[in-house]
Amino acid sequence: MRVTLIILLIIFSQVNISAQSKIEPPYPLDSLVTWVSHAVHQPIKDSAMLLAKARRAVVQAKEKNNKLLLAISYRNLATWHSGNNSIDSTIWYLQQAEKIYIAANADTLLASTYLEFEDTYKQVADYSAAMTYNFKAISLYEKVKLVSGVATCYTRLCDLMYYQEKYAEGADYCQKAIDIQKELNAPDELAVSYRFKADNLLILDKYDEALQNINLAIDVLKQSGKKEYEIMQAYNTRGNIYKYLKRYDEALAAYKNNYKLAQEQKMENYYVPSLGNIGHVYRLQHNYSAALPYTLEAIAIMKRTGNTQNLWENYMHAADSYEALGDYKNGLKYHRLYMDEELQKKIQVISQLESELQIKYETSKKNETIELQEAKISQQKKNRVFYISIAALLILIIGGMFLSLRNIARKRKALKELNMELEQRRKDVETSNTALEKSLEDLKATQSQLIQAEKMASLGELTAGIAHEIQNPLNFVNNFSEVSNELIDEMNEELNKGDIEEAKAISFDIKQNLEKINHHGKRADAIVKGMLQHSRSSSGIKEPTDINALADEYLRLAYHGLRAKDKSFNATTKTDFDESIGNINIIPQDMGRVILNLITNAFYIVDEKKKQNPTGYEPIVTVRTKAVSLPLGGRGVLLSVTDNGNGIPQKVLDKIFQPFFTTKPTGQGTGLGLSLSYDIVKAHGGKLNVDTKEGEGTTFTVQLNSNN
């Protein structure tokens, strides 16, 4: 325990070393570790230099066989990699520190390491693993009787429950932390627990309790002597509660006060959330003209500072405000900026994608023109019938003229002139009809182009999921490359020492790393090939395809794509694949679009129901495949996508497969997805059926003949 206390003092004591100061060789180990421990938790100016020194600390700790300083150095490297989104490396270095602490029985340090594991898994939304490590930390803190550590774990569990939508359990954990922290006289930690509890109560619609808890958090901070700008997070939460209570004036006052404090303290990181929340309240009041300046100012600050994390969201809000104000030109401009900002975060697969706003606008205009042209054609047809009737009447007149010999010459001349006039009119009608039919064909061709744009839009839905899928193998390749490079240095050292056996052992580790690099490189290659296959225009040729693998791939990519757009989105996904199906003959690009459309619609429906906050509701999307016998003989395959949303109302059920019909709000759907899916399945000789119950959910089923 004495050694443990020394290490803790090295980490947490206030030392007179700046995070940006330089340490000159020969790098004393204790000073180097202390400097790196401080620097990794500060704003980093020279990331490469910090990484080099962190690695140097590991090498020196190994040379001096100082296990505890080596563990700290591994944790510093884990912190650096976490800040650079290298999750696999973060976990690997934490595992090395864990081994050392277990061997040294350093329970307190091991518990804090487990909380770092929790943070890492929380970062990638693996909440089950995060909770596992939190409970491990609680067990250790209880073992060493460190009550403050137990309280910290309860507060973090409260936050984890929030992200898993277990808000009641989250509030209970926060209350456990509060009960302990009151006795410990820990105002900062107590205020955080009150604030987290308020967040959970807010989602449970317990607005009054939420407001009471956030007010307690603010009171605790004020009584402990905190300055106004140090209470800004709590003020922001109180503003959110006022917003849900529809006490908009108080919410605006809270957000504007935060913006004023941020300006006084020059805390630019609070400018954007304050401005964005002010704009949001005005939008809730339908005061779009008031909301727009705050949104535009937030955009300008993000572009000026380079902190563009939420730039895409503000572009979207600006587009919505302009559209509500009837300024479609600027609405389209910011919608395109929103799409461009989103696509920059994903793999650059397509060079241009028309926004749904543009598609709906152009489609509306084209449909108006088509209706006008069709009306003209109908009128021309009526005129032609009218002229034919006149001709028939003239024939009767001619018959009468033959009965009258006295007027035969005059009648013949009149008939000739009238026939010439009718012929000219007939030609005029035919010319007009030809021009109108050509115009109608052009407009239908334009509609076909809009339909193709909808097909390409499915690729945009996949890009975020593809980016998520490809990042893991790429991180693994990078991480094992780094580790292999370090192992080569160690192997060279052993060779120089003449220790051949140790060098062979290291070379075996390098070989294993290279095999893993090769494996994950092939994995990334497969993801890219699949992406390119989806983006390629359909060849129209069926080929043997594993329908289970295709459905699983699009389920995973669609989920991660939506998560990248909206961090609050979450849903449980289930699969039930019949492994006896094998390969079936389909056009994979076309059938992939069908599967993606059905899954994306299901995610949208359950997310909309979740926003209504029904008690005990858990959004679930299930994808199944099943081999069946067809009624007329032969084998078939059923692929179904089921959601537990609100179902489809009977009054619109007959319209869902019609082109351009959609129940989504303006700007969120083209109405072409299900229509195209129906046509694709029909072209495969299959059927697309729907079974729905209002308030319970919907199942879309694709039936295919596996013998085709």
XYZ file of C-alpha atoms in Angstrom:
708
model
C 0.000 0.000 0.000
C 2.901 2.354 0.621
C 4.038 1.999 -3.013
C 0.476 2.546 -4.183
C 0.223 5.801 -2.220
C 3.490 7.021 -3.730
C 2.187 6.356 -7.247
C -1.092 8.133 -6.489
C 0.855 11.149 -5.248
C 2.897 11.162 -8.460
C -0.276 11.163 -10.561
C -2.487 13.570 -8.726
C -0.202 15.991 -6.888
C 0.098 19.539 -8.110
C 3.485 19.741 -9.795
C 5.037 22.786 -11.343
C 5.241 21.293 -14.847
C 3.306 22.855 -17.714
C 1.549 20.498 -20.145
C 3.320 22.177 -23.040
C 6.813 22.443 -21.465
C 9.668 20.424 -22.873
C 11.579 17.702 -21.053
C 15.111 17.316 -22.277
C 17.020 14.008 -22.343
C 17.853 11.828 -20.466
C 14.144 11.928 -19.455
C 14.081 10.951 -15.728
C 11.389 8.276 -15.487
C 9.337 9.721 -12.612
C 9.365 13.246 -14.131
C 8.526 11.889 -17.597
C 5.571 9.835 -16.330
C 4.268 12.763 -14.274
C 4.552 15.132 -17.237
C 2.751 12.744 -19.608
C 0.036 12.029 -16.987
C -0.650 15.763 -16.782
C -0.384 16.470 -20.522
C -2.817 13.785 -21.741
C -5.607 15.435 -19.717
C -4.935 18.933 -21.102
C -5.642 20.475 -24.539
C -3.013 18.886 -26.784
C -0.994 21.104 -29.144
C 1.549 18.566 -30.408
C -0.134 15.136 -30.485
C 2.792 13.352 -32.168
C 5.304 14.660 -29.607
C 3.051 13.618 -26.709
C 2.628 10.121 -28.176
C 6.407 9.751 -28.582
C 7.032 10.698 -24.950
C 4.250 8.406 -23.721
C 5.862 5.498 -25.574
C 9.282 6.485 -24.261
C 7.891 6.284 -20.712
C 6.791 2.688 -21.404
C 10.249 1.759 -22.696
C 12.034 3.313 -19.696
C 9.630 1.712 -17.208
C 10.333 -1.680 -18.802
C 14.091 -1.065 -18.694
C 13.921 -0.151 -14.984
C 11.410 -2.954 -14.313
C 9.157 -0.435 -12.525
C 5.803 -2.207 -12.850
C 3.557 0.433 -11.280
C 5.014 3.294 -13.360
C 4.704 1.007 -16.382
C 0.989 0.560 -15.589
C 0.516 4.333 -15.357
C 2.323 4.738 -18.696
C 0.023 2.166 -20.307
C -3.003 4.083 -18.988
C -1.574 7.322 -20.403
C -1.270 5.667 -23.822
C -4.848 4.397 -23.450
C -6.002 7.967 -22.735
C -4.139 9.297 -25.804
C -5.657 6.620 -28.079
C -9.119 7.214 -26.617
C -8.835 10.873 -27.558
C -7.916 9.798 -31.093
C -10.829 7.309 -31.356
C -8.510 4.276 -31.501
C -10.751 2.078 -29.369
C -8.944 -1.240 -29.877
C -5.616 0.286 -28.830
C -7.259 1.948 -25.823
C -8.603 -1.399 -24.605
C -5.275 -3.182 -25.253
C -3.243 -0.714 -23.164
C -5.818 -0.771 -20.354
C -5.570 -4.571 -20.331
C -1.794 -4.335 -19.847
C -2.272 -1.995 -16.868
C -4.963 -4.312 -15.469
C -2.563 -7.289 -15.482
C 0.053 -5.324 -13.532
C -2.418 -4.060 -10.903
C -3.881 -7.534 -10.373
C -0.385 -8.960 -9.844
C 0.470 -6.110 -7.416
C -2.891 -6.297 -5.545
C -3.288 -2.559 -6.213
C -7.084 -2.606 -5.768
C -7.698 1.165 -5.774
C -5.695 1.711 -8.955
C -7.348 -1.337 -10.527
C -10.797 0.090 -9.700
C -9.966 3.425 -11.375
C -8.695 1.472 -14.401
C -12.009 -0.387 -14.578
C -13.778 2.984 -14.719
C -11.555 3.872 -17.686
C -12.708 0.623 -19.320
C -16.265 1.776 -18.643
C -15.645 5.128 -20.359
C -14.119 3.372 -23.387
C -17.007 0.960 -23.895
C -19.508 3.746 -23.292
C -17.810 5.676 -26.093
C -18.724 2.888 -28.566
C -22.223 2.396 -27.038
C -21.369 -1.067 -25.618
C -23.281 -0.356 -22.440
C -23.382 -3.985 -21.281
C -19.566 -4.155 -21.154
C -19.421 -0.682 -19.570
C -21.743 -1.767 -16.743
C -19.725 -4.956 -16.191
C -16.585 -2.921 -15.514
C -18.494 -0.449 -13.340
C -19.680 -3.261 -11.082
C -16.114 -4.615 -10.928
C -14.995 -1.176 -9.719
C -17.775 -1.077 -7.093
C -16.682 -4.483 -5.780
C -13.087 -3.268 -5.353
C -14.081 0.035 -3.731
C -16.278 -1.865 -1.279
C -13.365 -4.218 -0.578
C -11.016 -1.347 0.340
C -13.927 0.535 2.021
C -13.542 3.617 -0.177
C -17.090 4.997 0.102
C -16.446 7.985 -2.206
C -15.444 5.554 -4.977
C -18.698 3.601 -4.535
C -20.680 6.857 -4.808
C -18.814 7.798 -7.989
C -19.705 4.404 -9.494
C -23.392 4.918 -8.624
C -23.368 8.311 -10.350
C -21.782 6.788 -13.468
C -24.325 3.935 -13.421
C -27.045 6.584 -13.376
C -25.559 8.041 -16.568
C -25.235 4.579 -18.184
C -28.882 3.809 -17.451
C -29.826 7.076 -19.161
C -28.193 5.976 -22.415
C -29.935 2.577 -22.168
C -33.316 4.289 -21.648
C -33.658 2.754 -18.173
C -34.471 6.085 -16.641
C -36.180 4.930 -13.448
C -33.217 2.695 -12.535
C -30.871 5.549 -13.399
C -32.669 7.908 -11.028
C -32.442 5.291 -8.252
C -28.657 4.919 -8.676
C -28.249 8.698 -8.563
C -30.235 8.790 -5.323
C -27.896 6.155 -3.829
C -24.931 8.341 -4.765
C -26.651 11.427 -3.321
C -27.256 9.693 0.023
C -23.526 8.884 0.312
C -22.214 12.228 -0.981
C -24.358 14.199 1.488
C -22.529 12.449 4.319
C -19.115 12.955 2.691
C -19.616 16.708 2.147
C -18.604 16.410 -1.528
C -20.464 19.338 -3.189
C -19.071 18.928 -6.725
C -19.902 15.216 -6.917
C -23.264 15.786 -5.195
C -24.223 18.442 -7.756
C -23.394 16.080 -10.637
C -25.588 13.346 -9.104
C -28.502 15.779 -8.707
C -28.053 16.906 -12.327
C -27.916 13.348 -13.720
C -30.986 12.413 -11.687
C -32.802 15.443 -13.120
C -31.892 14.288 -16.647
C -33.476 10.855 -16.040
C -36.586 12.296 -14.380
C -37.005 14.679 -17.319
C -37.299 11.781 -19.775
C -39.784 10.071 -17.413
C -41.984 13.208 -17.747
C -41.515 13.886 -14.022
C -40.845 17.513 -14.736
C -41.520 18.882 -11.251
C -39.172 16.355 -9.605
C -36.564 17.027 -12.283
C -36.803 20.773 -11.642
C -36.518 20.206 -7.881
C -33.312 18.148 -8.307
C -31.611 20.563 -10.702
C -32.415 23.426 -8.325
C -30.765 21.428 -5.527
C -27.689 20.970 -7.736
C -27.515 24.720 -8.344
C -27.981 25.483 -4.622
C -25.183 23.060 -3.641
C -22.766 24.669 -6.112
C -23.643 28.188 -4.980
C -23.260 27.300 -1.290
C -19.826 25.793 -2.007
C -18.696 29.146 -3.400
C -18.826 28.334 -7.109
C -18.922 31.283 -9.481
C -21.823 31.722 -11.874
C -19.894 30.508 -14.918
C -18.977 27.305 -13.051
C -22.690 26.450 -12.745
C -23.442 26.765 -16.463
C -24.060 23.037 -17.031
C -26.729 22.984 -14.348
C -28.305 26.168 -15.730
C -28.440 24.532 -19.165
C -30.213 21.465 -17.730
C -32.712 23.721 -15.959
C -33.339 25.443 -19.272
C -34.074 22.044 -20.838
C -36.604 21.257 -18.104
C -38.314 24.616 -18.553
C -38.455 23.856 -22.281
C -40.282 20.551 -21.710
C -42.607 22.272 -19.240
C -43.350 24.746 -22.072
C -42.195 27.560 -19.797
C -40.475 29.021 -22.796
C -39.734 32.454 -21.353
C -37.852 30.930 -18.404
C -36.040 28.532 -20.722
C -34.943 31.432 -22.917
C -33.782 33.339 -19.858
C -31.647 30.361 -18.733
C -30.036 29.872 -22.145
C -29.452 33.590 -22.692
C -27.896 33.887 -19.229
C -25.519 31.051 -20.138
C -24.613 32.801 -23.377
C -23.909 36.028 -21.485
C -21.704 34.201 -18.935
C -19.856 32.395 -21.726
C -19.157 35.714 -23.450
C -17.904 37.288 -20.219
C -15.538 34.379 -19.552
C -14.700 33.915 -23.271
C -15.775 30.266 -23.014
C -16.447 29.670 -26.697
C -17.344 26.021 -26.112
C -20.621 27.233 -24.516
C -21.505 29.677 -27.315
C -22.883 27.114 -29.739
C -25.092 25.051 -27.327
C -26.526 28.258 -25.847
C -27.296 29.743 -29.265
C -28.639 26.435 -30.560
C -30.987 26.017 -27.571
C -32.270 29.585 -27.904
C -33.038 28.896 -31.560
C -34.738 25.613 -30.593
C -37.093 27.316 -28.133
C -38.084 29.895 -30.734
C -38.765 27.070 -33.222
C -40.977 25.339 -30.639
C -42.886 28.643 -30.452
C -43.069 28.605 -34.272
C -41.200 31.900 -34.220
C -38.860 30.921 -37.068
C -37.825 34.476 -37.873
C -36.524 34.864 -34.302
C -34.908 31.410 -34.271
C -32.976 31.839 -37.531
C -30.410 34.507 -36.415
C -29.298 32.367 -33.442
C -28.930 29.290 -35.622
C -26.917 31.223 -38.222
C -24.681 32.744 -35.517
C -23.983 29.251 -34.118
C -23.013 28.107 -37.626
C -20.684 31.090 -38.080
C -18.924 30.422 -34.736
C -18.415 26.730 -35.529
C -16.958 27.540 -38.945
C -14.691 30.205 -37.428
C -13.405 28.057 -34.558
C -13.186 24.821 -36.508
C -15.239 23.006 -33.836
C -17.801 21.640 -36.304
C -19.096 18.666 -34.342
C -22.732 19.855 -34.488
C -22.455 21.891 -37.685
C -24.600 19.445 -39.645
C -27.410 19.717 -37.057
C -27.478 23.515 -37.242
C -27.478 23.369 -41.055
C -30.560 21.148 -40.802
C -32.257 23.569 -38.347
C -31.482 26.525 -40.625
C -32.964 24.642 -43.593
C -36.136 23.847 -41.606
C -36.523 27.479 -40.483
C -36.067 28.856 -43.997
C -38.555 26.313 -45.351
C -41.108 27.256 -42.668
C -40.645 30.937 -43.627
C -41.256 30.085 -47.306
C -37.662 30.881 -48.342
C -37.170 27.646 -50.322
C -34.035 28.912 -52.041
C -32.114 29.308 -48.762
C -33.856 26.230 -47.390
C -32.440 24.211 -50.278
C -29.022 25.867 -49.828
C -28.716 24.876 -46.169
C -30.206 21.447 -46.809
C -27.420 20.850 -49.321
C -24.839 22.137 -46.813
C -26.328 19.721 -44.277
C -26.012 16.834 -46.746
C -22.437 17.843 -47.672
C -21.428 18.076 -43.981
C -22.938 14.647 -43.299
C -21.247 13.051 -46.303
C -17.828 14.470 -45.292
C -18.070 12.317 -42.148
C -18.638 9.209 -44.234
C -16.750 7.494 -47.091
C -16.857 9.626 -50.269
C -18.723 7.155 -52.497
C -20.970 9.368 -54.597
C -20.111 12.779 -56.005
C -23.562 14.312 -55.766
C -26.870 13.377 -54.139
C -30.033 15.425 -54.654
C -31.659 16.259 -51.339
C -35.162 15.027 -50.561
C -36.332 18.630 -50.404
C -35.199 19.202 -54.007
C -36.749 15.907 -55.148
C -40.121 16.731 -53.603
C -40.041 20.281 -54.959
C -39.182 19.207 -58.521
C -41.594 16.268 -58.416
C -44.409 18.574 -57.331
C -43.664 20.955 -60.215
C -43.399 18.133 -62.758
C -46.667 16.587 -61.595
C -48.423 19.938 -61.938
C -47.135 20.236 -65.502
C -48.118 16.640 -66.327
C -51.658 17.236 -65.064
C -51.900 20.413 -67.160
C -50.645 18.656 -70.297
C -52.995 15.720 -69.767
C -55.892 18.157 -69.400
C -54.912 19.774 -72.713
C -54.735 16.386 -74.450
C -58.188 15.504 -73.075
C -59.589 18.780 -74.413
C -58.016 18.172 -77.826
C -59.633 14.727 -77.959
C -63.000 16.312 -77.168
C -62.427 18.841 -79.976
C -61.622 16.027 -82.404
C -64.909 14.281 -81.530
C -66.669 17.601 -82.005
C -65.133 18.089 -85.457
C -66.026 14.542 -86.468
C -69.609 15.235 -85.413
C -69.576 18.341 -87.588
C -68.284 16.264 -90.505
C -71.112 13.744 -90.019
C -73.625 16.575 -89.990
C -72.122 17.952 -93.200
C -72.505 14.588 -94.864
C -76.233 14.750 -94.088
C -76.295 18.264 -95.497
C -74.559 17.000 -98.666
C -77.235 14.334 -99.010
C -79.842 17.071 -98.860
C -77.925 19.072 -101.405
C -78.097 16.183 -103.897
C -81.882 16.233 -103.493
C -81.882 19.858 -104.446
C -80.654 20.176 -108.074
C -81.064 23.895 -108.029
C -78.392 24.355 -105.322
C -76.007 21.476 -106.213
C -73.210 23.649 -107.622
C -73.252 26.053 -104.732
C -73.382 23.245 -102.138
C -70.473 21.369 -103.746
C -68.311 24.460 -103.632
C -69.212 25.087 -99.979
C -68.543 21.425 -99.133
C -65.127 21.554 -100.779
C -64.151 24.658 -98.828
C -65.458 23.211 -95.581
C -63.603 19.917 -96.133
C -60.380 21.816 -96.737
C -60.897 23.720 -93.493
C -61.640 20.501 -91.581
C -58.526 18.836 -93.027
C -56.398 21.754 -91.896
C -57.919 21.614 -88.445
C -57.352 17.843 -88.306
C -53.694 18.370 -89.168
C -53.455 21.090 -86.538
C -54.988 18.747 -83.930
C -52.559 15.920 -84.874
C -49.579 18.298 -84.666
C -50.728 19.558 -81.267
C -51.326 16.008 -80.008
C -47.842 14.908 -81.163
C -46.215 17.832 -79.353
C -48.202 17.184 -76.171
C -47.405 13.446 -76.229
C -43.698 14.247 -76.675
C -43.855 16.632 -73.710
C -45.593 13.956 -71.626
C -42.857 11.432 -72.507
C -40.183 13.963 -71.468
C -41.911 14.551 -68.143
C -42.216 10.815 -67.500
C -38.501 10.456 -68.287
C -37.813 13.159 -65.690
C -39.875 11.169 -63.191
C -37.746 8.116 -63.981
C -34.644 10.169 -63.184
C -36.181 11.149 -59.826
C -36.867 7.484 -59.139
C -33.218 6.698 -59.920
C -32.209 9.450 -57.492
C -34.291 7.690 -54.817
C -32.387 4.478 -55.555
C -29.092 6.274 -55.131
C -30.364 7.834 -51.893
C -30.262 4.358 -50.347
C -26.485 4.480 -50.700
C -26.461 7.673 -48.664
C -28.341 5.786 -45.913
C -25.499 3.234 -45.855
C -22.476 5.533 -45.810
C -22.470 6.147 -42.044
C -22.863 2.418 -41.369
C -20.083 1.615 -43.841
C -17.828 4.159 -42.139
C -18.531 2.520 -38.759
C -17.944 -1.001 -40.116
C -14.697 -0.165 -41.880
C -13.256 1.897 -39.003
C -12.841 -1.101 -36.682
C -10.654 -3.239 -39.019
C -8.686 -0.159 -40.049
C -8.057 0.732 -36.387
C -7.005 -2.851 -35.762
C -4.549 -2.740 -38.701
C -3.082 0.554 -37.436
C -2.839 -0.628 -33.831
C -1.182 -3.961 -34.555
C 1.166 -2.224 -36.982
C 2.267 0.068 -34.124
C 2.654 -2.852 -31.716
C 4.599 -4.870 -34.323
C 6.934 -1.932 -34.874
C 7.645 -1.819 -31.130
C 8.177 -5.605 -31.081
C 10.709 -5.348 -33.927
C 12.687 -2.844 -31.853
C 12.578 -5.243 -28.907
C 13.610 -8.168 -31.122
C 16.596 -6.206 -32.434
C 17.622 -5.451 -28.859
C 17.438 -9.161 -27.970
C 19.432 -10.072 -31.079
C 22.085 -7.544 -30.119
C 22.186 -9.137 -26.680
C 22.526 -12.565 -28.319
C 19.304 -13.890 -26.791
C 18.066 -15.887 -29.811
C 15.252 -17.670 -27.948
C 13.682 -14.408 -26.776
C 14.073 -12.966 -30.289
C 12.289 -16.018 -31.726
C 9.480 -15.590 -29.213
C 9.106 -11.944 -30.231
C 9.168 -12.871 -33.933
C 6.328 -15.346 -33.260
C 4.296 -12.458 -31.726
C 5.083 -10.326 -34.790
C 3.906 -13.140 -37.080
C 0.629 -13.379 -35.138
C 0.168 -9.605 -35.403
C 0.788 -9.720 -39.159
C -1.791 -12.508 -39.505
C -4.293 -10.336 -37.646
C -3.406 -7.348 -39.844
C -3.956 -9.512 -42.925
C -7.274 -10.807 -41.554
C -8.646 -7.349 -40.789
C -7.296 -5.953 -44.050
C -9.299 -8.612 -45.904
C -12.284 -7.732 -43.751
C -12.020 -4.066 -44.761
C -11.564 -5.130 -48.392
C -14.774 -7.175 -48.221
C -16.686 -4.204 -46.783
C -15.419 -1.904 -49.577
C -16.290 -4.497 -52.257
C -19.772 -4.829 -50.829
C -20.126 -1.046 -50.793
C -19.011 -0.766 -54.416
C -21.398 -3.527 -55.431
C -24.299 -1.601 -53.866
C -23.312 1.675 -55.556
C -22.911 -0.009 -58.978
C -25.874 0.214 -61.329
C -27.869 -2.992 -61.474
C -26.778 -5.364 -64.245
C -30.227 -6.941 -64.279
C -28.613 -10.389 -64.101
C -29.505 -12.735 -61.272
C -26.682 -14.443 -59.430
C -26.453 -16.911 -56.519
C -26.645 -14.836 -53.326
C -26.686 -15.625 -49.601
C -29.919 -13.848 -48.619
C -29.119 -14.262 -44.894
C -25.749 -12.514 -45.222
C -27.313 -9.783 -47.397
C -30.069 -9.080 -44.842
C -27.649 -9.142 -41.897
C -25.264 -6.728 -43.646
C -27.968 -4.161 -44.432
C -29.470 -4.435 -40.931
C -26.094 -3.634 -39.377
C -25.208 -0.829 -41.821
C -28.644 0.811 -41.579
C -28.498 0.792 -37.747
C -25.041 2.349 -37.561
C -25.951 4.859 -40.286
C -28.907 6.123 -38.234
C -26.825 6.130 -35.028
C -24.250 8.364 -36.750
C -26.973 10.848 -37.750
C -28.786 10.852 -34.401
C -26.885 9.799 -31.255
C -30.181 9.582 -29.331
C -31.486 6.907 -31.706
C -31.470 3.395 -30.236
C -33.360 0.210 -30.980
C -33.009 -3.492 -30.263
C -32.355 -5.573 -33.375
C -33.161 -9.276 -33.593
C -32.491 -11.808 -36.358
C -33.889 -15.279 -37.038
C -32.211 -16.663 -40.161
C -32.996 -20.090 -41.643
C -29.528 -21.512 -42.379
C -31.025 -24.210 -44.641
C -31.855 -21.683 -47.369
C -28.385 -21.517 -48.956
C -27.889 -19.322 -52.034
C -30.823 -18.127 -54.148
C -30.797 -16.461 -57.580
C -31.522 -12.739 -57.214
C -30.148 -9.397 -58.402
C -28.258 -8.484 -55.184
C -28.079 -4.720 -55.812
C -31.848 -4.460 -56.356
C -32.858 -6.806 -53.558
C -30.407 -4.995 -51.231
C -32.315 -1.757 -51.890
C -35.584 -3.496 -50.940
C -34.126 -4.833 -47.671
C -32.550 -1.466 -46.802
C -35.792 0.403 -47.441
C -37.869 -1.960 -45.270
C -35.327 -1.883 -42.404
C -34.893 1.931 -42.545
C -38.694 2.399 -42.492
C -38.957 0.059 -39.485
C -36.276 2.008 -37.563
C -38.083 5.285 -38.351
C -41.434 3.913 -37.124
C -40.154 2.556 -33.775
C -38.173 5.763 -33.168
C -41.325 7.852 -33.735
C -43.234 5.702 -31.249
C -40.403 5.990 -28.704
C -40.607 9.800 -28.940
C -44.206 9.538 -27.672
C -42.741 8.109 -24.401
C -45.174 5.166 -23.904
C -44.646 3.452 -20.554
C -42.365 0.399 -20.728
C -41.888 0.659 -24.480
C -38.702 -0.831 -25.989
C -38.223 -0.313 -29.769
C -37.527 -3.657 -31.508
C -36.882 -4.458 -35.188
C -36.719 -8.140 -36.203
C -35.463 -9.578 -39.515
C -36.329 -13.203 -40.356
C -35.805 -15.613 -43.244
C -37.528 -18.950 -43.737
C -37.517 -21.665 -46.402
C -41.102 -22.648 -47.394
C -42.980 -24.807 -49.858
C -44.903 -22.802 -52.472
C -48.640 -23.504 -53.056
C -48.041 -24.495 -56.719
C -44.977 -26.583 -55.943
C -41.293 -25.803 -55.635
C -39.315 -24.135 -52.885
C -39.528 -20.528 -51.807
C -38.022 -18.081 -49.343
C -39.795 -15.652 -47.025
C -37.901 -12.576 -45.788
C -39.755 -10.465 -43.245
C -39.021 -7.191 -41.415
C -41.112 -6.655 -38.257
C -41.391 -3.586 -36.025
C -43.349 -2.966 -32.825
C -44.328 0.583 -33.768
C -47.806 2.121 -34.012
C -48.842 0.178 -37.105
C -50.295 1.568 -40.351
C -53.758 3.182 -40.213
C -56.337 1.364 -42.349
C -57.204 4.569 -44.203
C -53.710 4.785 -45.768
C -52.917 1.060 -46.039
C -54.127 0.838 -49.652
C -51.910 3.781 -50.680
C -48.507 2.782 -49.273
C -47.252 1.219 -52.519
C -48.321 4.207 -54.638
C -45.464 6.363 -56.040
C -44.833 9.608 -54.124
C -47.194 8.702 -51.267
C -45.615 9.247 -47.829
C -46.797 9.824 -44.260
C -43.488 11.338 -43.174
C -43.143 15.097 -42.533
C -42.009 17.362 -45.366
C -38.327 16.874 -46.121
C -38.125 13.384 -44.550
C -39.339 11.117 -47.337
C -39.916 11.022 -51.108
C -42.666 8.433 -51.146
C -40.779 6.309 -53.686
C -39.167 3.676 -51.409
C -42.036 1.196 -51.053
C -43.183 1.745 -54.647
C -39.719 0.855 -55.988
C -39.437 -2.086 -53.572
C -42.784 -3.455 -54.786
C -41.655 -3.199 -58.437
C -38.278 -4.861 -57.711
C -39.884 -7.811 -55.895
C -42.478 -8.177 -58.667
C -39.662 -8.179 -61.292
C -38.118 -11.101 -59.363
C -41.391 -13.014 -59.742
C -42.146 -12.526 -56.054
C -44.649 -10.787 -53.796
C -44.378 -7.989 -51.218
C -47.065 -8.232 -48.545
C -47.851 -6.186 -45.449
C -49.519 -7.238 -42.194
C -50.235 -4.514 -39.647
C -52.147 -3.915 -36.425
C -52.679 -0.387 -35.214
C -50.846 0.217 -31.933
C -48.950 -3.113 -32.133
C -46.677 -3.057 -35.181
C -46.165 -4.002 -38.823
C -44.564 -6.855 -40.767
C -43.449 -6.545 -44.414
C -42.829 -9.945 -46.060
C -40.958 -10.586 -49.304
C -41.818 -13.941 -50.944
C -39.332 -15.246 -53.527
C -39.089 -18.444 -55.556
C -35.695 -19.982 -54.744
C -35.844 -22.119 -57.915
C -35.733 -19.129 -60.308
